C-alpha positions as protocol buffer text, in pm:
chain_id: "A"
residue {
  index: 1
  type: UNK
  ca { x: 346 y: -1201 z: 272 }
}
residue {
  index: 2
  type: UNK
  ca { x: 705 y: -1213 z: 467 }
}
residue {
  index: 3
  type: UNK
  ca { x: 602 y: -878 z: 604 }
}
residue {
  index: 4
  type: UNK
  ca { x: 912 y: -633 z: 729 }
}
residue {
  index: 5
  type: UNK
  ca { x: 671 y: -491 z: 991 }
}
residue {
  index: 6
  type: UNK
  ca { x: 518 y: -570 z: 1264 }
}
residue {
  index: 7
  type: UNK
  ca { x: 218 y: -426 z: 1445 }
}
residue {
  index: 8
  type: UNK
  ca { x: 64 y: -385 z: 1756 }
}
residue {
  index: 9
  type: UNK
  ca { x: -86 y: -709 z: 1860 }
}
residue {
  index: 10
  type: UNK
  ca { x: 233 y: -940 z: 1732 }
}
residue {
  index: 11
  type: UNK
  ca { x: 547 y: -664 z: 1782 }
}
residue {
  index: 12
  type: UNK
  ca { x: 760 y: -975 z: 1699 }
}
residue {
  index: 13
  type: UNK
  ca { x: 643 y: -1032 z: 1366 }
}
residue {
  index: 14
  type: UNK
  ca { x: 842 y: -754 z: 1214 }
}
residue {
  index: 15
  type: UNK
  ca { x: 1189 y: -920 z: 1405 }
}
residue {
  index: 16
  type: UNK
  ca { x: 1081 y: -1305 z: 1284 }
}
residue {
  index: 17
  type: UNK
  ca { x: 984 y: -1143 z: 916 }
}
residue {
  index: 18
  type: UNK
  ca { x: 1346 y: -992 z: 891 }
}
residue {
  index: 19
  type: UNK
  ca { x: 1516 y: -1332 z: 998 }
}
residue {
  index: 20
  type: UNK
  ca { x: 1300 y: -1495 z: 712 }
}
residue {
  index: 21
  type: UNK
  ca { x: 1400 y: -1248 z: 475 }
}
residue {
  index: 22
  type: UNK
  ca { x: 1804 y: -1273 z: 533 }
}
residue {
  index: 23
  type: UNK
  ca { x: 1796 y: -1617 z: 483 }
}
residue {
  index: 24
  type: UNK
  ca { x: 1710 y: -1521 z: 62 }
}
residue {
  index: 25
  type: UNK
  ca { x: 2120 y: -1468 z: -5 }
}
residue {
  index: 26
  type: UNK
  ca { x: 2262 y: -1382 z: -390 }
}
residue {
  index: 27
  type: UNK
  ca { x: 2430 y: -1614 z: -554 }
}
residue {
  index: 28
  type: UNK
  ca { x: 2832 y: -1589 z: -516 }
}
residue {
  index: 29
  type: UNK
  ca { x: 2895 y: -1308 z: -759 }
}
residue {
  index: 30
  type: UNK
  ca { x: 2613 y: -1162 z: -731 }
}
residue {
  index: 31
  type: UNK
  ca { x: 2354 y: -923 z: -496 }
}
residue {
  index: 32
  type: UNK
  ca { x: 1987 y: -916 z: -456 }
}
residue {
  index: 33
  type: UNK
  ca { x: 1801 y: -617 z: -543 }
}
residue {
  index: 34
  type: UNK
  ca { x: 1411 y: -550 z: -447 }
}
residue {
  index: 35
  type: UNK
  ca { x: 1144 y: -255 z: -567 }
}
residue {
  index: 36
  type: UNK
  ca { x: 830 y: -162 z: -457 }
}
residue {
  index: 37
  type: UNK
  ca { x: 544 y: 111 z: -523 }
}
residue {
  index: 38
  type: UNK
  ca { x: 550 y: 398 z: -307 }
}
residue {
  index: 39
  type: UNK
  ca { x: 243 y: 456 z: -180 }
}
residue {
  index: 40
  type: UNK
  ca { x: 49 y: 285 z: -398 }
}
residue {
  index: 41
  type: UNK
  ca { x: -279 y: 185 z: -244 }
}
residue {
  index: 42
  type: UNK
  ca { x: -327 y: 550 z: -151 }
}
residue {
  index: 43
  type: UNK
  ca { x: -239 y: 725 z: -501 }
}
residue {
  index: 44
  type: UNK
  ca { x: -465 y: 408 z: -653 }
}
residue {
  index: 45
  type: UNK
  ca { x: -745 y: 527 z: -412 }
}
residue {
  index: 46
  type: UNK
  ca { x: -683 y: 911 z: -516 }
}
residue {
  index: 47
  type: UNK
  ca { x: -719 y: 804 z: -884 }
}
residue {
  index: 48
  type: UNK
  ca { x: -1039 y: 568 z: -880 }
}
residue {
  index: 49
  type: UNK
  ca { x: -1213 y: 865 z: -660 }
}
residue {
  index: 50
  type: UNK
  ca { x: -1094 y: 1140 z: -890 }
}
residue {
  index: 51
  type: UNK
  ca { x: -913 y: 1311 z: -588 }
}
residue {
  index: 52
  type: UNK
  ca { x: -687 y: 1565 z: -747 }
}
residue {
  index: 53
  type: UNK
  ca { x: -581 y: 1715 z: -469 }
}
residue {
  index: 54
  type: UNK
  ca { x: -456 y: 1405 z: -253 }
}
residue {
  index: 55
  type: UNK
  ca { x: -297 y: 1281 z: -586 }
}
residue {
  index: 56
  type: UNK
  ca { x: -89 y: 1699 z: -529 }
}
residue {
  index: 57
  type: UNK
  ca { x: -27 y: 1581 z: -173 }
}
residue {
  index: 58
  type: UNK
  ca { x: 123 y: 1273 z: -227 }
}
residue {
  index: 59
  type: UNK
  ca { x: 356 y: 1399 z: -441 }
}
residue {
  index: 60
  type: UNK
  ca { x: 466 y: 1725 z: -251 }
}
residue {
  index: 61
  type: UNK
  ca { x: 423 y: 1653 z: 81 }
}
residue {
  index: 62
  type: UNK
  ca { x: 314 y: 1418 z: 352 }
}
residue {
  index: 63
  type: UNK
  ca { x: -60 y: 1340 z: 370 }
}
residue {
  index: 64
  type: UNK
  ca { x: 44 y: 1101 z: 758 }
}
residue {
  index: 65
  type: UNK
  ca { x: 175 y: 1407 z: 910 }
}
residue {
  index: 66
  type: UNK
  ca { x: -174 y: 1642 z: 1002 }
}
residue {
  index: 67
  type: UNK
  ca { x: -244 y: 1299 z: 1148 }
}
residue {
  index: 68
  type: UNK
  ca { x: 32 y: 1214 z: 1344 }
}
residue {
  index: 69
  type: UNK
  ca { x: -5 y: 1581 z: 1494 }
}
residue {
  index: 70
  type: UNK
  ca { x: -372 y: 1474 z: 1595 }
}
residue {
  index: 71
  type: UNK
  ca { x: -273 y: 1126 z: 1708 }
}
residue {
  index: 72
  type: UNK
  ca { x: 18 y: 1210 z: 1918 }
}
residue {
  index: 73
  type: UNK
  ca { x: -153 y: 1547 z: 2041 }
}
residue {
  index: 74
  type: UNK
  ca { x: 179 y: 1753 z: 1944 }
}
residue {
  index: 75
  type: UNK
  ca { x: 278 y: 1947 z: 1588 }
}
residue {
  index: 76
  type: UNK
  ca { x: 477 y: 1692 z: 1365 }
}
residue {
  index: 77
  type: UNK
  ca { x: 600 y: 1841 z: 1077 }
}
residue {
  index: 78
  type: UNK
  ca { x: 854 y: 1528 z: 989 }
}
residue {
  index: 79
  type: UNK
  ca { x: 691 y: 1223 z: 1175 }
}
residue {
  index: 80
  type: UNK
  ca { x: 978 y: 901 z: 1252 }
}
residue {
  index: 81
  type: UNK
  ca { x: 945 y: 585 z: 1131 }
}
residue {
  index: 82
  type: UNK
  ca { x: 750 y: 439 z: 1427 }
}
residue {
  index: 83
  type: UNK
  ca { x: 509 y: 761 z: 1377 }
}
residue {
  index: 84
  type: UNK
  ca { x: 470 y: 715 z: 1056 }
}
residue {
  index: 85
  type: UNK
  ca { x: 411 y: 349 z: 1051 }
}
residue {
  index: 86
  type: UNK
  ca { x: 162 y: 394 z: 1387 }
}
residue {
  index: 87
  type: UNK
  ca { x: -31 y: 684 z: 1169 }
}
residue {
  index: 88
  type: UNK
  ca { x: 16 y: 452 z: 804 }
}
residue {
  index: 89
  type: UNK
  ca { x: -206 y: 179 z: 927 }
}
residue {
  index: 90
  type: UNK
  ca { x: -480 y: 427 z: 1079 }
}
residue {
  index: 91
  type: UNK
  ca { x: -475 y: 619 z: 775 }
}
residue {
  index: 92
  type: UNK
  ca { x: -495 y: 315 z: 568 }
}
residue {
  index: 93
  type: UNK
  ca { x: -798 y: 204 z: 763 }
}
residue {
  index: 94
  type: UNK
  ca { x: -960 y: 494 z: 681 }
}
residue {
  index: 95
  type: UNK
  ca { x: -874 y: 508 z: 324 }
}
residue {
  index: 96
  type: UNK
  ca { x: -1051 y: 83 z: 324 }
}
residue {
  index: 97
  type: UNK
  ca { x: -1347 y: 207 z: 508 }
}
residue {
  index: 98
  type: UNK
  ca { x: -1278 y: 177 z: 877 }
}
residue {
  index: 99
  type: UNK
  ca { x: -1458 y: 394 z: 1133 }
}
residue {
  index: 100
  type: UNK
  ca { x: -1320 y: 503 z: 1450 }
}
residue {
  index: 101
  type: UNK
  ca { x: -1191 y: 179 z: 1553 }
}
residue {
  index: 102
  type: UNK
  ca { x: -997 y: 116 z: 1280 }
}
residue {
  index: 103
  type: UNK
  ca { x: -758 y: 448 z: 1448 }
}
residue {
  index: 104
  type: UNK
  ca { x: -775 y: 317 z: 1761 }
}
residue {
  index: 105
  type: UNK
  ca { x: -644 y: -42 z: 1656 }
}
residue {
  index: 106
  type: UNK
  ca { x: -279 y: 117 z: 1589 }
}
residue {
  index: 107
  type: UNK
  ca { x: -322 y: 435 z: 1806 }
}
residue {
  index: 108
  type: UNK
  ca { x: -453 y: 226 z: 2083 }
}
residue {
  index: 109
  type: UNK
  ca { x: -395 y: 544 z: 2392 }
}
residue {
  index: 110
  type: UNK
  ca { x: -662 y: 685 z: 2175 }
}
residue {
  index: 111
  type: UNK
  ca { x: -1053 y: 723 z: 2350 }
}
residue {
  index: 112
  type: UNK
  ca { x: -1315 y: 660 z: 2073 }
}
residue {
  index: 113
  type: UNK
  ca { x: -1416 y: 1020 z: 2086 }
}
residue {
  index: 114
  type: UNK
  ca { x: -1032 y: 1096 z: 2004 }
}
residue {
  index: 115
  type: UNK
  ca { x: -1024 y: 837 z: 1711 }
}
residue {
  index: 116
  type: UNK
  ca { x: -1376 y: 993 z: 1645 }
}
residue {
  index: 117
  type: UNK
  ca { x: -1247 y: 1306 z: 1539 }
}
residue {
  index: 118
  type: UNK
  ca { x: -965 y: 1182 z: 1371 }
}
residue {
  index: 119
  type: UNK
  ca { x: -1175 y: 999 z: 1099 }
}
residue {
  index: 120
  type: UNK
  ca { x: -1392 y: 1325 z: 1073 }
}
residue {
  index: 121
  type: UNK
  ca { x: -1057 y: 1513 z: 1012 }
}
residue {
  index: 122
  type: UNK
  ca { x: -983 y: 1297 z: 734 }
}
residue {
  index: 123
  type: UNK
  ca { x: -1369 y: 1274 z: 599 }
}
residue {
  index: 124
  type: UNK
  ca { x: -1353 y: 1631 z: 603 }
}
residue {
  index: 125
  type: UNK
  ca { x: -1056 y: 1674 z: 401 }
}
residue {
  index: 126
  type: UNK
  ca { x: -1084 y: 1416 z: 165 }
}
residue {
  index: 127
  type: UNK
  ca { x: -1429 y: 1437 z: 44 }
}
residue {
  index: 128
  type: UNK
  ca { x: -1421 y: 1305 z: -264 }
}
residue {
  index: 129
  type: UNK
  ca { x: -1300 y: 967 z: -164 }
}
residue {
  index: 130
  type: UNK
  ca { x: -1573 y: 945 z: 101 }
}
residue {
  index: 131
  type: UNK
  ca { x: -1828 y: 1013 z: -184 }
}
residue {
  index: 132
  type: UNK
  ca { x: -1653 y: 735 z: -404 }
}
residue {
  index: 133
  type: UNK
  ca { x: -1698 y: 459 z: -79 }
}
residue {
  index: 134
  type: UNK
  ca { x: -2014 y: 552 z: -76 }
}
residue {
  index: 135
  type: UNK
  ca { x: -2081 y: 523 z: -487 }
}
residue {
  index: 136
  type: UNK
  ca { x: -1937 y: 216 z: -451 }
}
residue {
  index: 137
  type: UNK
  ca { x: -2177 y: 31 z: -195 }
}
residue {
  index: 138
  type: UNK
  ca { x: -2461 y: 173 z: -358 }
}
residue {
  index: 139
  type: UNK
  ca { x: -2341 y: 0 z: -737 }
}
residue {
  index: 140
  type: UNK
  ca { x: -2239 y: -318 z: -547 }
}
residue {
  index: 141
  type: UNK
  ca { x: -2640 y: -318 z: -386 }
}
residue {
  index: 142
  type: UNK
  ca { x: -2778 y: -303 z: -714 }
}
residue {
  index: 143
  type: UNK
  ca { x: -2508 y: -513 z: -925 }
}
residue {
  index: 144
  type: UNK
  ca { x: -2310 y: -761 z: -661 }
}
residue {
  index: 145
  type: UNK
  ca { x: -2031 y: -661 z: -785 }
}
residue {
  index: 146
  type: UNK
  ca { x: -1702 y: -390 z: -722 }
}
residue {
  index: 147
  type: UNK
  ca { x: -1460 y: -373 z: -1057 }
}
residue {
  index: 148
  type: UNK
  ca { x: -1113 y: -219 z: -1122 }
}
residue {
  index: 149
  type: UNK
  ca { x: -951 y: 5 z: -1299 }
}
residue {
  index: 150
  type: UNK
  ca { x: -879 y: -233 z: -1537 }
}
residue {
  index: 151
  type: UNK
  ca { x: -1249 y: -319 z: -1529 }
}
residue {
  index: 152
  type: UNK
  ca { x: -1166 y: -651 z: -1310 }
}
residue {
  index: 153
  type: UNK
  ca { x: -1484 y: -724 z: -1128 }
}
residue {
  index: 154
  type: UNK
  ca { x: -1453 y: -872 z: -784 }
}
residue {
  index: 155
  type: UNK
  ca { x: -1813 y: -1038 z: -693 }
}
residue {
  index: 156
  type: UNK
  ca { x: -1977 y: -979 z: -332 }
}
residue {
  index: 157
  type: UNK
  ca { x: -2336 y: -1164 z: -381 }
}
residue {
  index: 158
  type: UNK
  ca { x: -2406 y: -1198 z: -28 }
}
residue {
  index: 159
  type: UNK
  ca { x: -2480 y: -830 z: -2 }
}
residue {
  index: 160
  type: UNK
  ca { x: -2794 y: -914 z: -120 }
}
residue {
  index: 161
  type: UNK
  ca { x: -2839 y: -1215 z: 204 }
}
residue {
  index: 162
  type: UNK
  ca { x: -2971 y: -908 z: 401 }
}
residue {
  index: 163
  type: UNK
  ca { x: -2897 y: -751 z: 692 }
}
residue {
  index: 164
  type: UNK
  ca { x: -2614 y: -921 z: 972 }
}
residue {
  index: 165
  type: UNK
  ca { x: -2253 y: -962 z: 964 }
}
residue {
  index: 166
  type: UNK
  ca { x: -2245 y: -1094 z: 543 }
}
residue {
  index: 167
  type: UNK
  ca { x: -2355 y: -794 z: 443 }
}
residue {
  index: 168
  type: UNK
  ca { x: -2184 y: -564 z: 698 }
}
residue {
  index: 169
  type: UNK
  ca { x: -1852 y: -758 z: 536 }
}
residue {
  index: 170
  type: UNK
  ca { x: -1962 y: -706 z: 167 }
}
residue {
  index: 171
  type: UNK
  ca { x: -2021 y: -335 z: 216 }
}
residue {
  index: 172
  type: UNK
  ca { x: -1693 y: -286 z: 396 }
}
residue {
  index: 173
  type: UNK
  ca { x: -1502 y: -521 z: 122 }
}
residue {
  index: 174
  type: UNK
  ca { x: -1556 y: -221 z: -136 }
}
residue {
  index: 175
  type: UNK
  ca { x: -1302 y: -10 z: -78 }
}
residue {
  index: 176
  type: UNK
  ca { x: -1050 y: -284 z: -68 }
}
residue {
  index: 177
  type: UNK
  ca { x: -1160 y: -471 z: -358 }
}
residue {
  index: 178
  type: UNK
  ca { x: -1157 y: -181 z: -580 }
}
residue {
  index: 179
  type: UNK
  ca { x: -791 y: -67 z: -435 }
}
residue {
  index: 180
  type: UNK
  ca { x: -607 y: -342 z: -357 }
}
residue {
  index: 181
  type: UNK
  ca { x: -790 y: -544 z: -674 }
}
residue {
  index: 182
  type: UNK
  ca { x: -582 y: -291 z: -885 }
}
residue {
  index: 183
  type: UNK
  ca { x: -274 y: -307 z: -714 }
}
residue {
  index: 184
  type: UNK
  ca { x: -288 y: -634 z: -835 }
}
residue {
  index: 185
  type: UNK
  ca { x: -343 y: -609 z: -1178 }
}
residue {
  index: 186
  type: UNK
  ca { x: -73 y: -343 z: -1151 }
}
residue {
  index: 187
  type: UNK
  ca { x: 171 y: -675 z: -1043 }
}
residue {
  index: 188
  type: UNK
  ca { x: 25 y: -889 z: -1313 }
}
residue {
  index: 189
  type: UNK
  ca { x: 95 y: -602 z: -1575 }
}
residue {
  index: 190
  type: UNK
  ca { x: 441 y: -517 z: -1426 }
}
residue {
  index: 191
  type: UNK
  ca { x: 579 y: -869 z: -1427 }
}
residue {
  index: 192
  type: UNK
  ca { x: 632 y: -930 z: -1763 }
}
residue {
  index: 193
  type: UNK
  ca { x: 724 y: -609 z: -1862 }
}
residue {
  index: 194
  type: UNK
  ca { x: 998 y: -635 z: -1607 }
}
residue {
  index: 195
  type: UNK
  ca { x: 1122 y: -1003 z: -1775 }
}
residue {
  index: 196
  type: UNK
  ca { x: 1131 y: -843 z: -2091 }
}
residue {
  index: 197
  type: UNK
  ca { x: 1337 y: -541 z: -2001 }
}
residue {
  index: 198
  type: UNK
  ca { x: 1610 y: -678 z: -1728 }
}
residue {
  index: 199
  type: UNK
  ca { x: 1966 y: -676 z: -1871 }
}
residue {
  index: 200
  type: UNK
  ca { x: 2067 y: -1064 z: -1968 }
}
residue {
  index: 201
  type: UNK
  ca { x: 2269 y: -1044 z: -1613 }
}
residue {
  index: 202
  type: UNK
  ca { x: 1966 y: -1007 z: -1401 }
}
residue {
  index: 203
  type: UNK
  ca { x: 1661 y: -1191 z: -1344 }
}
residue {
  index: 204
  type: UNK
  ca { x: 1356 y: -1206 z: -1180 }
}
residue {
  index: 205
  type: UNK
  ca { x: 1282 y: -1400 z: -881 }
}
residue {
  index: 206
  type: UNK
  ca { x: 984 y: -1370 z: -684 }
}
residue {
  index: 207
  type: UNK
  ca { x: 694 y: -1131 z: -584 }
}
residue {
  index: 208
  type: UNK
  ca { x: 511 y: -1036 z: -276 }
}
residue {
  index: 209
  type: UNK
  ca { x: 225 y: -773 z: -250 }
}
residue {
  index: 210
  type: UNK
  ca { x: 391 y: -501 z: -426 }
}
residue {
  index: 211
  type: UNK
  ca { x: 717 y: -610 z: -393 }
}
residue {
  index: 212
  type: UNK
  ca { x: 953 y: -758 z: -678 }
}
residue {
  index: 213
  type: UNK
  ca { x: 1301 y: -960 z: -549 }
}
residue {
  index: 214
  type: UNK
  ca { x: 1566 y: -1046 z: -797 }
}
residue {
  index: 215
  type: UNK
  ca { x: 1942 y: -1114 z: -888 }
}
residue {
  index: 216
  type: UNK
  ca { x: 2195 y: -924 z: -1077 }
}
residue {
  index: 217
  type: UNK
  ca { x: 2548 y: -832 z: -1107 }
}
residue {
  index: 218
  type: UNK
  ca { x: 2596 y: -589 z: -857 }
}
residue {
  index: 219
  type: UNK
  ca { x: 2742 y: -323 z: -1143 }
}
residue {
  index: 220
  type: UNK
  ca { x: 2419 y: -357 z: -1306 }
}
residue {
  index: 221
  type: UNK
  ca { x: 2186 y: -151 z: -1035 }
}
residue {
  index: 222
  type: UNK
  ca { x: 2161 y: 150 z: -1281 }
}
residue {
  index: 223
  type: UNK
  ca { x: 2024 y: -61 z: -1579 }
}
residue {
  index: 224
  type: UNK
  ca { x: 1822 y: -283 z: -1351 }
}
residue {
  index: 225
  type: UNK
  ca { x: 1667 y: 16 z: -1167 }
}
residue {
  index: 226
  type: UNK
  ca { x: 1608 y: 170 z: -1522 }
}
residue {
  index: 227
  type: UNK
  ca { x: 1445 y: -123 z: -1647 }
}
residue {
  index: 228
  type: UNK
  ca { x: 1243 y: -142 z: -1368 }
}
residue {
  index: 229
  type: UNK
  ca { x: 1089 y: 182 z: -1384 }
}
residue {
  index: 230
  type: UNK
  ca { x: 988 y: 192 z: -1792 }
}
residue {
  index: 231
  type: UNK
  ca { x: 831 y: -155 z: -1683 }
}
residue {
  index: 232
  type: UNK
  ca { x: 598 y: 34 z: -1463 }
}
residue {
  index: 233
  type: UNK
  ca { x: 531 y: 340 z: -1684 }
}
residue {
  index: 234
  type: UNK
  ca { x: 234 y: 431 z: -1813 }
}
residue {
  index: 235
  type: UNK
  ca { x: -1 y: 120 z: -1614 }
}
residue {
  index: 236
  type: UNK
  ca { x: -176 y: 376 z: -1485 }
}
residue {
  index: 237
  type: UNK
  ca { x: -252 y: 739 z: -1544 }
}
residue {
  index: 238
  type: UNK
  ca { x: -92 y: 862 z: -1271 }
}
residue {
  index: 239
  type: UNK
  ca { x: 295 y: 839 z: -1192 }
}
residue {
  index: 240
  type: UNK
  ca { x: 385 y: 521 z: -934 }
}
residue {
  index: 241
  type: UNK
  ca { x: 713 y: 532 z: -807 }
}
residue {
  index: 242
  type: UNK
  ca { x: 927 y: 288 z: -800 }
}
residue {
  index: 243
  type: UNK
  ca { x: 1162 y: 212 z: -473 }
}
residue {
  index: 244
  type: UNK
  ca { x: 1516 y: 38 z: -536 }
}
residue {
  index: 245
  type: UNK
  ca { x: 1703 y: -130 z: -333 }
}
residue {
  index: 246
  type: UNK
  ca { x: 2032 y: -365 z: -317 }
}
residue {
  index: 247
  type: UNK
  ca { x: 2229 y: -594 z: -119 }
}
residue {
  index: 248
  type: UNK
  ca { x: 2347 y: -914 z: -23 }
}
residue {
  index: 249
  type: UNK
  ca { x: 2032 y: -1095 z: 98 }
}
residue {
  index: 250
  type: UNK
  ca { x: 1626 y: -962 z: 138 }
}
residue {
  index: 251
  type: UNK
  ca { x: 1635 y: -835 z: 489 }
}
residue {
  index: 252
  type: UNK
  ca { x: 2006 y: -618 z: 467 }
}
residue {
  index: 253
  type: UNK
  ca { x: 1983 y: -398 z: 175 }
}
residue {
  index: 254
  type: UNK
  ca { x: 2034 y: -28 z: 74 }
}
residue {
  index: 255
  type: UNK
  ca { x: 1807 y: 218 z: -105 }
}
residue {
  index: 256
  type: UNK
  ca { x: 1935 y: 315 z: -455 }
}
């Protein structure tokens, strides 16, 4: 994963990452365009624990910003990129079944009664996904197993080895099994459909995460971004959006 960010125990990753990336160029001709998912662990993690209402939020507002406002210990209404990315991770910690320490490993001025409350904030708001971690560890106790959307089943037998650091790992595995298990089927479906849909001028080079990198003629962003969108359509029952962007290598591009 040539990651475009870094974080807070190798701040130079994100610089080396972007160095990697520019050095993917389009052929003479032609420019390099990229898409991912917006947000798409946390609207998967809003549809497998039948949260309605953070599905609403995602769409209409900002679900980092009551956070960032906690975190920062001021009112943020419109958090900045470093916010947002600082508040992202801890948030995303959260959502994978992280406790207090999982805020304080990117909001590291933060005490661990401070992070504390933070992840009772969140618990709090979000109920229904804390009752759908917990569903989950109970099924994988009595199966050994966490599944899908699609019904993928992702086997954990050592949380039956008893109590120590196995098991700890198996019950906190859950949440990112189930979540990040379909974010990958999502990939697997949205490859082909994407190969089947580009314009004859475009093609499809490579994947990472939830990121797709390609090639087209650069007067072909509107049918490429098209196609790119019906490909991901209807995987799942909730809308995913799609991010496009174009330019002359991976690292230097501009959102469509």
């Amino acid at each position: 994963n040539v990651t475009h960010h870094g974080d807070s125990d190798r701040p130079y990753v994100a610089e080396w990452a972007v160095e990697i990336r520019r050095a993917f160029v389009a052929s003479p001709g032609k420019v390099l365009f990229r898409a991912d998912i917006g947000q798409e662990e946390p609207r998967i993690g809003a549809l497998l624990a039948g949260d309605a209402e953070l599905l609403d939020e995602l769409e209409s507002g900002d679900v980092y910003c009551p956070v960032a406002s906690l975190e920062f210990g001021r009112p943020i209404t419109r958090a900045d990129e470093e916010e947002r990315l600082v508040v992202k991770r801890g948030w995303m910690a959260w959502l994978n079944g992280a406790g207090p320490d999982g805020i304080q490993q990117s909001a590291f001025w933060l005490d661990r009664h401070a992070a504390g409350q933070i992840v009772k904030y969140l618990r709090g708001r979000y109920p229904k996904v804390e009752a759908y971690r917990a569903g989950l560890v109970d099924l994988l106790h009595d199966r050994g197993w966490t599944e899908t959307h699609f019904g993928r089943r992702i086997y954990r037998p050592e949380v039956w080895s008893g109590a120590g650091p196995a098991l700890a790992h198996a019950e906190r595995s859950v949440m990112p099994d189930a979540i990040q298990g379909t974010a990958a089927d999502v990939m697997k479906l949205w490859l082909p459909r994407i190969v089947s849909l580009l314009p004859p001028s475009a093609s499809l080079l490579l994947s990472v995460h939830d990121e797709v990198v390609g090639e087209m003629e650069e007067g072909d962003w509107v049918k490429v971004k098209d196609a790119l969108e019906s490909a991901l359509s209807g995987i799942l029952p909730i809308r995913l959006p799609c991010e496009f962007y174009t330019g002359p290598n991976w690292a230097d591009m501009e959102r469509k």
